[in-house]
XYZ file of C-alpha atoms in Angstrom:
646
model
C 79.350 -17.079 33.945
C 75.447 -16.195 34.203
C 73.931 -16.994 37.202
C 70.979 -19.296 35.618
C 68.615 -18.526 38.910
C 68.157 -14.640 37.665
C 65.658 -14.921 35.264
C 65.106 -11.478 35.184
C 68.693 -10.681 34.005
C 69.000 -8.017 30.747
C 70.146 -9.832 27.337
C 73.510 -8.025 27.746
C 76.616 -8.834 27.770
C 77.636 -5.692 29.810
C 77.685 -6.272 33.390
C 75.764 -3.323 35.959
C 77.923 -2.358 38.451
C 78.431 -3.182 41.714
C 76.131 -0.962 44.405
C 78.474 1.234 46.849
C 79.255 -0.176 50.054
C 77.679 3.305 51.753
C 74.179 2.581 50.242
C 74.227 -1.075 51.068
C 75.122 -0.321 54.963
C 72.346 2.852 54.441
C 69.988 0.235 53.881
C 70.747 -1.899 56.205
C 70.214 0.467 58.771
C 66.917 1.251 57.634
C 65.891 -2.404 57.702
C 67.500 -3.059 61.322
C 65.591 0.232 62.571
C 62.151 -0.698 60.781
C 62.358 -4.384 62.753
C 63.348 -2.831 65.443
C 60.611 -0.083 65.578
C 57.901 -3.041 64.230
C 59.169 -5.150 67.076
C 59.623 -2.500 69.754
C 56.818 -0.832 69.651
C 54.471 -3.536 70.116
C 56.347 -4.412 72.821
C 56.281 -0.801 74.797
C 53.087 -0.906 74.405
C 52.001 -4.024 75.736
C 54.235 -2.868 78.725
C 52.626 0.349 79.157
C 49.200 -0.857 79.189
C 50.455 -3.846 81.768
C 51.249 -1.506 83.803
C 48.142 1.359 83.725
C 45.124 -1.031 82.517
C 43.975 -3.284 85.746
C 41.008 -5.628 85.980
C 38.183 -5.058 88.557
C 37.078 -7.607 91.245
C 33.923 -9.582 90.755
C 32.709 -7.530 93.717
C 33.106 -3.800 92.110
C 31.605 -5.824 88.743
C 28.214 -6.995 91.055
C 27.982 -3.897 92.482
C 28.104 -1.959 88.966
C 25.343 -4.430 87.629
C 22.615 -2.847 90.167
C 21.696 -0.330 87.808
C 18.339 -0.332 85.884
C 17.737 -0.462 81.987
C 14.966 1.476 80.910
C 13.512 0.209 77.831
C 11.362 2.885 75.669
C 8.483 2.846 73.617
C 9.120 4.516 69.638
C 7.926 7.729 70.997
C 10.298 8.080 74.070
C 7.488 7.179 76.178
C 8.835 4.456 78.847
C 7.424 0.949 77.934
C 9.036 -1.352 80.849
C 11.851 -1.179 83.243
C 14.343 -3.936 83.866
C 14.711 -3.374 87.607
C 17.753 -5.884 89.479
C 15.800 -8.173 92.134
C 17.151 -8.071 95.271
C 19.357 -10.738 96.925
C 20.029 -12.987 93.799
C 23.986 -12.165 93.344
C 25.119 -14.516 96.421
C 29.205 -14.390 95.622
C 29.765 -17.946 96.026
C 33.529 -19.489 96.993
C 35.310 -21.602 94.322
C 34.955 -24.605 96.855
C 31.576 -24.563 96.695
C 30.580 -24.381 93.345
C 29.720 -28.024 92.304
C 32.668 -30.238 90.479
C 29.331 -31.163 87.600
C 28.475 -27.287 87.358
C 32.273 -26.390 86.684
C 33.028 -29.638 84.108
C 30.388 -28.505 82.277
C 31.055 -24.915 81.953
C 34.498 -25.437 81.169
C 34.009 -28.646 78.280
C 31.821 -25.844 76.846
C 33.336 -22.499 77.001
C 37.104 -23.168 77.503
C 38.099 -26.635 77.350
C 42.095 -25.516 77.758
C 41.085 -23.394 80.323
C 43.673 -25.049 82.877
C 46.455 -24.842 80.528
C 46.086 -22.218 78.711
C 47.727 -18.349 78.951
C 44.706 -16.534 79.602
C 44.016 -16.174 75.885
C 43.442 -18.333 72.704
C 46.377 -17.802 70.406
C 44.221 -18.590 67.190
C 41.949 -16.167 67.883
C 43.757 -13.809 69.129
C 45.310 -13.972 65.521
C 42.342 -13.601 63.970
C 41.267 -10.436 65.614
C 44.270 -8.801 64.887
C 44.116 -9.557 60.611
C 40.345 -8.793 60.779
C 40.214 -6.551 63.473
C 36.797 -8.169 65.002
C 35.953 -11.794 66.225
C 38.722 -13.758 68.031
C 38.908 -16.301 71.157
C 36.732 -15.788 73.866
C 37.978 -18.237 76.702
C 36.949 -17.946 80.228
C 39.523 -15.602 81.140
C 38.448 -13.275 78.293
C 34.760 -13.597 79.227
C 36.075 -12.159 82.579
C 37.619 -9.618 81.294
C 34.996 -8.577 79.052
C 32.608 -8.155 81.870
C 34.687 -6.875 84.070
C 35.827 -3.658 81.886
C 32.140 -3.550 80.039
C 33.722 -3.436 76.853
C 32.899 -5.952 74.297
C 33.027 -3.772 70.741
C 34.970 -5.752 68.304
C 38.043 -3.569 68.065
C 41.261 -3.890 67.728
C 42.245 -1.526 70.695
C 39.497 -3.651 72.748
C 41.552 -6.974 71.807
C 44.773 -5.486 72.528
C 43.793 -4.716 76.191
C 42.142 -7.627 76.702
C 45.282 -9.759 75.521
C 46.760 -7.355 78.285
C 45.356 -7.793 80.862
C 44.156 -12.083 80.164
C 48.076 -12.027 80.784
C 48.364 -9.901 83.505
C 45.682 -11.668 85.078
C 46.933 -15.105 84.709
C 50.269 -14.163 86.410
C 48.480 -12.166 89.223
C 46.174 -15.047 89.923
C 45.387 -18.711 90.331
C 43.064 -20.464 87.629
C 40.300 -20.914 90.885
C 40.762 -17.662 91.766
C 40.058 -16.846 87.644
C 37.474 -18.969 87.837
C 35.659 -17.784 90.875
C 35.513 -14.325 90.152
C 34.174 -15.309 86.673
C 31.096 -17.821 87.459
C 30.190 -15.068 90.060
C 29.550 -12.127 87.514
C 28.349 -13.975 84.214
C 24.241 -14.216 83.829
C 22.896 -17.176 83.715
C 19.293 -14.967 82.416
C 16.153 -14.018 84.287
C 17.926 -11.252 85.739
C 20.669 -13.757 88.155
C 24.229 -13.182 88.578
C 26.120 -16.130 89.591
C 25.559 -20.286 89.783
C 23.805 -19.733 93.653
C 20.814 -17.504 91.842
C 20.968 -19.089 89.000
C 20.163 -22.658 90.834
C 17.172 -20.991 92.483
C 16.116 -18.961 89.518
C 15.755 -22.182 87.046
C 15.310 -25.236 89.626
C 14.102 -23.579 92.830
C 16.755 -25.309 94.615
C 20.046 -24.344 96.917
C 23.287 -24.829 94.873
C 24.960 -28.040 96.188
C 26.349 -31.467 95.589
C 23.209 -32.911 94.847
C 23.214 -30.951 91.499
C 23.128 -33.611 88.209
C 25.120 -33.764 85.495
C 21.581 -32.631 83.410
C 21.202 -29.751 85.645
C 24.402 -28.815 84.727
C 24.312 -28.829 80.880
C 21.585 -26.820 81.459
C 22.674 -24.011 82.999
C 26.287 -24.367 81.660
C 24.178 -23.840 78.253
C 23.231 -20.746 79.297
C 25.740 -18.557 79.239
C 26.436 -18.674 76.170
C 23.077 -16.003 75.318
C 20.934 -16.831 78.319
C 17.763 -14.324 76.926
C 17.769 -16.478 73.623
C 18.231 -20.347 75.526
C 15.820 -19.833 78.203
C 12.932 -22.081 77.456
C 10.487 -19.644 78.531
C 12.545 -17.059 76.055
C 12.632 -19.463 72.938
C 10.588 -22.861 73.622
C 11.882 -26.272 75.522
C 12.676 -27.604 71.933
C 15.649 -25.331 71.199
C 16.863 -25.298 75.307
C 16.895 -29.318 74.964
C 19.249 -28.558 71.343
C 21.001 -26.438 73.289
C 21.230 -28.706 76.689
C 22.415 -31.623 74.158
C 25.468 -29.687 72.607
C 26.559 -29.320 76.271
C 26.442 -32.961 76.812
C 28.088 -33.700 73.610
C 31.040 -31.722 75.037
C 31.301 -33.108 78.154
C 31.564 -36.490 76.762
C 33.551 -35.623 73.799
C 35.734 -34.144 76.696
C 35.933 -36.563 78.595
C 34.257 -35.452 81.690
C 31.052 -38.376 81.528
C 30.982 -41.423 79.965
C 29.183 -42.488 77.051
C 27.277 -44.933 79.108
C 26.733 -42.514 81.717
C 25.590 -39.345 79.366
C 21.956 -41.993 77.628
C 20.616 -41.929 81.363
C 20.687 -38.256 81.593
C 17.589 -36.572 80.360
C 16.551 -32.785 79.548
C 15.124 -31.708 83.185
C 11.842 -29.944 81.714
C 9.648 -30.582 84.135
C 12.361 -29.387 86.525
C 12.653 -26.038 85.491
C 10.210 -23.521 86.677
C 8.732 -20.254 85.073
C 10.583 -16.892 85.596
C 9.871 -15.636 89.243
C 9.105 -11.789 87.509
C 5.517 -13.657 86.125
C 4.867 -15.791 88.787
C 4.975 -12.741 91.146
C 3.015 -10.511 88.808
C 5.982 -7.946 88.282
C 4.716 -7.380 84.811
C 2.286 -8.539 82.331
C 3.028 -11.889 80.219
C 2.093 -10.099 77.067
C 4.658 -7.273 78.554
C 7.340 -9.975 79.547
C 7.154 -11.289 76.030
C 8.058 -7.858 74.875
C 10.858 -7.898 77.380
C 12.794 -11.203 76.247
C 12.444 -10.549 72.492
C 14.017 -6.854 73.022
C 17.174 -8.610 75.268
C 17.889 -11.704 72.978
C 17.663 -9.186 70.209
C 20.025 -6.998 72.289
C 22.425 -10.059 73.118
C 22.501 -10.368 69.109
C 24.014 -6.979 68.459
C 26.491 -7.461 71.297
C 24.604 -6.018 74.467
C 23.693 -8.184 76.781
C 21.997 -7.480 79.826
C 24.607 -7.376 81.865
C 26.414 -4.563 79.760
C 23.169 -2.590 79.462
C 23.239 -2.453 83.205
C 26.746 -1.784 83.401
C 26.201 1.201 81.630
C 22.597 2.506 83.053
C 21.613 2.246 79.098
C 18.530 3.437 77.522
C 16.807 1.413 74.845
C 14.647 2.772 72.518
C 12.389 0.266 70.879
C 9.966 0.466 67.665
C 7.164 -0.376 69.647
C 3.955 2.224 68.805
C 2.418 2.257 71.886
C -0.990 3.120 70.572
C -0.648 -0.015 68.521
C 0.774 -2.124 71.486
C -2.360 -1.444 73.359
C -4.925 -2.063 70.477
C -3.104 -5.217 69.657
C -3.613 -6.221 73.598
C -7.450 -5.052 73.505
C -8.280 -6.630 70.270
C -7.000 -9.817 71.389
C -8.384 -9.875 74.692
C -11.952 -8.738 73.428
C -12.290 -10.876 70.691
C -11.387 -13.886 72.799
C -14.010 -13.417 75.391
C -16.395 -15.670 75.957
C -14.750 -18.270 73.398
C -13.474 -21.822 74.554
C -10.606 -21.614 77.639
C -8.307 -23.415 75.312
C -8.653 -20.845 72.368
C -5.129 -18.399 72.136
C -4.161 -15.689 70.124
C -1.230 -13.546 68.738
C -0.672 -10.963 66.666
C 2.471 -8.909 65.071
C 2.444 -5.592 63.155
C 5.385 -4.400 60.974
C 5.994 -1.153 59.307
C 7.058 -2.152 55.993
C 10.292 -0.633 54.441
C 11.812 -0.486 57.660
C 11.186 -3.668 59.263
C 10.108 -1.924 62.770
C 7.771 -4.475 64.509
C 5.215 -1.486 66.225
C 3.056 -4.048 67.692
C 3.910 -7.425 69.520
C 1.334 -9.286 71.545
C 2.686 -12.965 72.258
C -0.638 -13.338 74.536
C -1.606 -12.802 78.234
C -1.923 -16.456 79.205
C 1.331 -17.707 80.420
C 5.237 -17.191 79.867
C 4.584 -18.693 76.140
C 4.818 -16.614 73.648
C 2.840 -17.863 70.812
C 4.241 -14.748 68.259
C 7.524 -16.266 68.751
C 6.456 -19.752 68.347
C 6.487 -21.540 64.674
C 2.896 -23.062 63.744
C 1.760 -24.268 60.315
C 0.743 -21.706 57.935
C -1.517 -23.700 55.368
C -2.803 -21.255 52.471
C -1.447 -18.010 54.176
C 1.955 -19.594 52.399
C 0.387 -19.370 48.756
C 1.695 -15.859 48.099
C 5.441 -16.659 48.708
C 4.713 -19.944 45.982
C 2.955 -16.916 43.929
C 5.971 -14.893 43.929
C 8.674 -17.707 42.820
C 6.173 -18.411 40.056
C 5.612 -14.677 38.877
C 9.392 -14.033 39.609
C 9.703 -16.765 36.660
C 7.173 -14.968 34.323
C 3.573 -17.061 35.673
C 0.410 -15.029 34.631
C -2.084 -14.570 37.083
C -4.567 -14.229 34.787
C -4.400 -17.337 32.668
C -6.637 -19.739 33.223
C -5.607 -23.121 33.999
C -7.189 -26.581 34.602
C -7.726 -26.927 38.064
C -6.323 -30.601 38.925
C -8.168 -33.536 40.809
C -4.860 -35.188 41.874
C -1.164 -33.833 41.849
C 1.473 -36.050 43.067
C 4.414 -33.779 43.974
C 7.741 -35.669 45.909
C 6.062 -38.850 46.405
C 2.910 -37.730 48.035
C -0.456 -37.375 46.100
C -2.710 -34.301 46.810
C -6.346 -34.765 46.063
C -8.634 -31.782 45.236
C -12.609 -31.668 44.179
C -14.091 -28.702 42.324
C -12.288 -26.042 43.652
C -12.630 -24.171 40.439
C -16.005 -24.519 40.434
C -18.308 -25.950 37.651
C -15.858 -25.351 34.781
C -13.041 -27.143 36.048
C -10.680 -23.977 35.193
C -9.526 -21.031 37.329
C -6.798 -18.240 36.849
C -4.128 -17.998 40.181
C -6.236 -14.966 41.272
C -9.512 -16.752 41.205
C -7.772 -19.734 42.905
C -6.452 -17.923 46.134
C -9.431 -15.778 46.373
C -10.798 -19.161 46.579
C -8.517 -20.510 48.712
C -8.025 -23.463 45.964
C -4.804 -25.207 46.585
C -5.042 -27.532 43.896
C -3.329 -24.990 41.505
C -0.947 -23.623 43.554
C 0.683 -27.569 44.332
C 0.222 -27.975 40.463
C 2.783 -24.535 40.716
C 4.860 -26.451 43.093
C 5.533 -29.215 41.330
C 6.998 -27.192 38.220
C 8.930 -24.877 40.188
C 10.288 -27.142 42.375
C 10.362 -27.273 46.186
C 13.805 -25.366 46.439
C 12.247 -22.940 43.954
C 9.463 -22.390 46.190
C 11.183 -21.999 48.967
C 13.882 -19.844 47.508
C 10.140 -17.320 46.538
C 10.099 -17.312 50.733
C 13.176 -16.760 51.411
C 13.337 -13.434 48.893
C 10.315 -12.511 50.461
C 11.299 -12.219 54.286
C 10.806 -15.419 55.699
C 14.317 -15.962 57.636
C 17.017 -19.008 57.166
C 16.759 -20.109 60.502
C 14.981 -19.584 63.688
C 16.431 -20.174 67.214
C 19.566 -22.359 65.275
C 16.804 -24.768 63.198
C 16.660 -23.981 59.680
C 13.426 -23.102 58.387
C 10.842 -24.789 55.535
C 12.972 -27.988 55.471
C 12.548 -31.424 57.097
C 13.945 -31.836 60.597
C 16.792 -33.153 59.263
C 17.713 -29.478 57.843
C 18.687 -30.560 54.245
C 15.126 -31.931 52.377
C 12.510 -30.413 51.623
C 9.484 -32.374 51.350
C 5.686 -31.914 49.875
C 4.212 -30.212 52.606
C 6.057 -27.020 51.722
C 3.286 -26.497 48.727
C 0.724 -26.559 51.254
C 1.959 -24.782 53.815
C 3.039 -27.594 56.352
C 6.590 -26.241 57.333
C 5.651 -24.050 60.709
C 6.661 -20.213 60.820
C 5.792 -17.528 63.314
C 3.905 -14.781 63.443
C 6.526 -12.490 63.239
C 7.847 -14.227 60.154
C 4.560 -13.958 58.011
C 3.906 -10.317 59.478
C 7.814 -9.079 58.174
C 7.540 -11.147 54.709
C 3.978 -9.882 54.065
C 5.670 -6.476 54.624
C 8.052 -6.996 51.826
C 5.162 -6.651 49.189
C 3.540 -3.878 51.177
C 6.736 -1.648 50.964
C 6.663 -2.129 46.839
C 8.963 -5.603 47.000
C 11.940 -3.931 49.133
C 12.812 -6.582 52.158
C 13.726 -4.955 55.366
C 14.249 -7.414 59.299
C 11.666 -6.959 61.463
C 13.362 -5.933 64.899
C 12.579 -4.304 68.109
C 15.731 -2.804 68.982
C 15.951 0.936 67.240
C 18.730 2.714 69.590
C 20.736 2.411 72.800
C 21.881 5.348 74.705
C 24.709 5.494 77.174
C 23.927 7.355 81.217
C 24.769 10.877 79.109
C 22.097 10.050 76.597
C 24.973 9.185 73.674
C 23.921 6.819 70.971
C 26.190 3.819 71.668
C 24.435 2.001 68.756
C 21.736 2.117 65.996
C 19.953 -0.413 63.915
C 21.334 0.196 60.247
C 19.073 0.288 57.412
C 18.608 -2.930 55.635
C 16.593 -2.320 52.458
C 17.023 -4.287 49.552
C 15.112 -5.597 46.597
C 13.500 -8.566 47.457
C 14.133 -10.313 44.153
C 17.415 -10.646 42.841
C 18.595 -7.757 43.902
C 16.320 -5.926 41.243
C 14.266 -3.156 42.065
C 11.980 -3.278 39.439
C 11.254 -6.853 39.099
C 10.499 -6.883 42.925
C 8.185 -3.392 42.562
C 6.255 -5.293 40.313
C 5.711 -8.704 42.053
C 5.260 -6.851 44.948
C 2.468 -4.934 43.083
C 0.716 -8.257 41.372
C 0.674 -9.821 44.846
C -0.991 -6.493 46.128
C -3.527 -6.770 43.597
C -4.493 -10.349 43.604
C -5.122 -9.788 47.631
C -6.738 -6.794 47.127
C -9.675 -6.572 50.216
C -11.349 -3.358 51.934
C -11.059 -2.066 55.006
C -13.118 0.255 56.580
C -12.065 3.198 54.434
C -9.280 2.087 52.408
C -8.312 -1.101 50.451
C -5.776 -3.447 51.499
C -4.503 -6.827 51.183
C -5.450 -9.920 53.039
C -5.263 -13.713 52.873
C -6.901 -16.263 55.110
C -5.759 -19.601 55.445
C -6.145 -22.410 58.262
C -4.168 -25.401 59.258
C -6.041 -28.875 59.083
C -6.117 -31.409 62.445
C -4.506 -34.173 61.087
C -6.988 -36.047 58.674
C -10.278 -34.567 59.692
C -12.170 -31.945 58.614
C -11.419 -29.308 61.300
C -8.989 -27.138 61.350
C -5.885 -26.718 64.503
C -5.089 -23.176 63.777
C -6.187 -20.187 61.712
C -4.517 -16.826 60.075
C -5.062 -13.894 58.738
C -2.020 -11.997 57.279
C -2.157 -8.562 55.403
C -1.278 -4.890 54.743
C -1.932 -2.075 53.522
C 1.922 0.466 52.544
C 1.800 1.590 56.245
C 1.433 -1.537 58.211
C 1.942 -5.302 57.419
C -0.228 -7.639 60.331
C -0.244 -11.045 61.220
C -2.894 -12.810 63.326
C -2.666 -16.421 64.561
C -5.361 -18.388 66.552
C -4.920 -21.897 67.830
C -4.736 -23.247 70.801
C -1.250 -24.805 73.299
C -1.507 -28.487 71.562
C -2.898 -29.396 68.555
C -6.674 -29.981 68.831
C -10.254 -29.706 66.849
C -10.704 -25.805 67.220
C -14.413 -24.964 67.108
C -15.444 -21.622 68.739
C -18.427 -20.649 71.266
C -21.325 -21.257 68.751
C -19.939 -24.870 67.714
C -18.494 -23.380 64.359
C -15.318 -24.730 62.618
C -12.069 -22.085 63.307
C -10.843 -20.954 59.901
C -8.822 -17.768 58.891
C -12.183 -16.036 57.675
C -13.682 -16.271 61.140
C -12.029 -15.319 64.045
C -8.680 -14.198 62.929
C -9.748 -12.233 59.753
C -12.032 -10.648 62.630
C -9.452 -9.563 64.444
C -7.105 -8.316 61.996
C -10.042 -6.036 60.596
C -10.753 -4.554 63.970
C -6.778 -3.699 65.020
C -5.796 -2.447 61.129
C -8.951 -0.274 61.775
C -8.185 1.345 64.665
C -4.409 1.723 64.002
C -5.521 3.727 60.336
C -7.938 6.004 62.182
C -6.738 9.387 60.908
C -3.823 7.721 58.131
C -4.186 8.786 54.439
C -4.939 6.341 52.381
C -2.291 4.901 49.654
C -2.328 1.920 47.520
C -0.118 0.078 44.686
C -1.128 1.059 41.673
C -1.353 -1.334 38.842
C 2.069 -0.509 37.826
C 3.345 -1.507 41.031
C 3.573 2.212 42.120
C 2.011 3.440 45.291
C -0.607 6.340 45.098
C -3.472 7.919 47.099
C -6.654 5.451 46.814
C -10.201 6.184 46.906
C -12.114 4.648 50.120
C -13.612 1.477 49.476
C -17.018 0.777 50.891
């Protein structure tokens, strides 16, 4: 009889015969030897390396962590040190560590902690499919620091599993705990909740610590050179500070009730001790914190830098750093006390920020902060509509009203006497009546999708850019440049049509070298064609945009636009910009003031782009092209040598 379940039987009626009893007991020798090598081996293994990999104590971690990172300009030259302060690493005893300060760190980082094996099972699954990623509970975190080695290998997770399980047998969960809270960074250079306390509140760790205190610093640890307020702004910290409370409740350790009279302790927390005590410049410590959250990105965080005694080498030009500081400083003088200033340089192509000045007023760093960009925006709207097949050059009625998602825009004669105006006449002009009338028929995601391409990033410090607060709409004020960005955005988007329409993200970070002087990592290349991934349609957007914002400097042309951003309904302005480039350098320059405010300058004059900021700009693109041949896009979209332009 057939057996109806082989479906793959021959149409024969002459039956195969039977396999030999010798090959059939061959191969099942082969199969009991293969499970028993797949199993054994793993299992020798993880035996062997129980036995010869060990975990350091939090003491031999501290003492490790005294070493100083040397951060380096592009040249080589040294641009800062990051020197450990003295007595901040105060090892502090499980007992007193505050019940609020160790709910909250555990809700967040490893609510099974208590339970669990030492390890996530999940994740450590993960890793060893992909070979990168998996859990990272507070044991792990331990571990990590304690051995230095955080690379996302599978030999890395192996050991770690190791010795998460050694550990956990060796030692109590306190005992874990301890000697973890006493070698993680809370940021500004502190080891440990004691330093930590004093670093953020000023205060001795105790009892008297609230449960807001708490979130704050159990938020952290997480990537304490990116939540810092003074690092990022008190808007993401307080995002930050109410995930942490989230968790606690959702955990169970506060109430509901309890968690609405808790509020973000801003006026609590005080400025980094390194600035107060005039350790280094603010326009310096800006530098610093953008270099270590950029670091704590790519998997180094301080505390591994010092580990290792690393070396890291920056794209900062230091001839450009200082011209960016002067320029600023000079231009400033004698202007109202309330006036402030930024500016950000970026070598297009590569995406190599060479100059950062987030000003020399305070901890704030106004190049990292988001501000509205008014017309400065109009290029990225220009680019969506050329990527489409727009003309520059045709003229078009220039409209008296345009209503675009529910709110109508209102413009008088900004074509002039004939009512009509080509896109190249209208943002020489600054005329925004044709560029909203652009708006409208691309749409707002098509706009925005023309920024995007460009440069202008997703999201910034977890909030998603050019979209309501909500993070999904996208409302009218995207046509006129409402939606705030940062200098650093503008300068590494304007870049993308200075290097011929190929998009590259700005950084700081170049290289880090090991004590030897080993390259333990460098910044891959990230150049792509801005525009759907085609090379030529992005060359020659790139190249229209060039044209249509063709300026002069000194002794070369370049591009420029000038925009401002209105005070509310009046007739004054809050801010002003001037972005530009020329194929070697891509500049942005921002001038406002801490809130918003009627910005008029020394003589009584209304701020706009053209004024001060286009001032500015002109001086430092000056001075940094001293000596650089000149180039600029041809027609075609090609670069070539240009002629001086007087």
């Amino acid at each position: 009889m057939e057996n109806p379940d082989d479906e793959t039987a021959p149409e024969s009626e002459t039956t195969a015969a039977p396999e030999p009893k010798g090959k059939k007991r061959r191969w099942r020798r082969i199969a009991a030897w293969s499970l028993g090598l797949l199993i054994g081996i793993p299992v020798v293994a993880f035996g062997l390396a129980y036995v010869l990999l060990d975990v350091r104590s939090p003491q031999e971690v501290l003492a490790d962590l005294d070493k100083t990172v040397i951060l380096q300009n592009a040249d080589g030259s040294e641009l800062l040190k990051v020197i450990p302060p003295g007595g901040d690493r105060q090892f502090v005893p499980y007992d007193a560590i505050p019940s609020k300060l160790r709910d909250a760190i555990i809700a967040t980082e490893d609510p099974t902690f208590w339970e669990n094996e030492g390890f996530d099972p999940t994740g450590v699954g993960r890793a060893l499919v992909t070979g990168v990623g998996g859990g990272s509970g507070i044991t792990q975190q331990y571990i990590k620091k304690s051995t230095g080695d955080d690379d996302a290998t599978l030999l890395r997770k192996f050991s770690e599993l190791v010795l998460a399980t050694k550990i956990t047998q060796q030692q109590t969960k306190k005992e874990i705990f301890e000697s973890y809270i006493n070698i993680i960074s809370f940021g500004r250079g502190t080891y440990g909740p004691a330093s930590a306390m004093n670093a953020y509140f000023g205060r001795k760790l105790d009892d008297s610590m609230t449960w807001s205190e708490a979130a704050f610093l159990a938020g952290m640890i997480q990537s304490p050179s990116v939540h810092d307020p003074y690092a990022s702004s008190h808007e993401h910290a307080r995002k930050r500070w109410s995930y942490v409370m989230n968790k606690l409740v959702t955990r169970g350790y506060v109430s509901q009730a309890e968690a609405v009279t808790q509020t973000y302790p801003e006026d609590a927390i005080q400025a980094p001790s390194e600035t107060r005590a005039g350790r280094v410049t603010y326009e310096k410590y800006h530098l610093k914190q953008q270099v270590l959250a950029e670091l704590e990105q790519v998997g180094y965080p301080l505390d591994r830098l010092r580990g290792g005694a690393m070396k890291v080498e920056t794209t900062i030009d230091p001839r450009a750093q200082a011209e960016a500081e002067k320029v600023v400083k000079e231009r400033l003088q004698g202007q109202p006390e309330h006036f402030r200033a930024s500016l950000v340089a970026v070598e297009p192509g590569t995406g190599a920020i060479r100059a950062y000045n987030g000003g020399g007023w305070s901890v704030h760093d106004y190049a990292g902060t988001p501000y509205g960009t008014g017309s400065v925006f109009t290029p990225f709207t220009l680019a969506a509509g050329l990527e489409r097949g727009v003309n520059v050059d045709e003229p078009l009625k220039s409209p008296g009203q345009v209503d675009f998602l529910g709110e109508k825009f209102t413009f008088q004669g900004q074509c002039g006497e004939q009512g009509k105006c080509t896109l190249r006449e209208a943002i020489g002009r600054d005329a925004q009546g044709p560029f909203v009338d652009l708006a409208k028929k691309l749409g707002a995601e098509g706009v925005r999708e023309g920024a995007r391409a460009a440069g202008i990033p997703e999201t910034v410090d977890g909030a998603v850019t050019l979209r309501e607060k909500d993070g999904f709409l996208i409302g009218p004020g995207i046509a006129v440049g409402r939606y705030p960005l940062r200098p650093s955005d503008m300068a590494g988007a304007y870049a993308t049509f200075a290097a011929e329409g190929m998009r590259a993200t700005p950084h700081l970070v170049s290289k880090i070298r090991d004590e030897k002087g080993e390259v333990v990592w460098e910044r891959p290349a990230d150049k792509t064609p801005a525009f759907k991934g085609d090379e030529a349609l992005s060359r020659r957007i790139a190249g229209t945009i060039s044209q249509v914002l063709t300026t002069g400097l000194k002794d070369r042309p370049a591009a420029l636009k000038t925009g401002a951003f209105q005070y509310n309904e009046t007739d004054d302005n809050a801010g002003g910009w001037a972005v530009g480039y020329t194929p070697q350098l891509s500049t942005a320059v921002w001038v406002g003031s801490d809130e918003p405010r009627r910005m008029r300058d020394a003589a009584g004059q209304k701020l706009t782009g053209k004024t001060i900021p286009a001032d500015m700009w002109q001086r430092f693109m000056n001075a940094f092209h001293q000596g650089v041949p000149s180039r600029w896009p041809a027609p075609d979209g090609t670069t070539a040598p240009a002629r001086p332009r007087r």
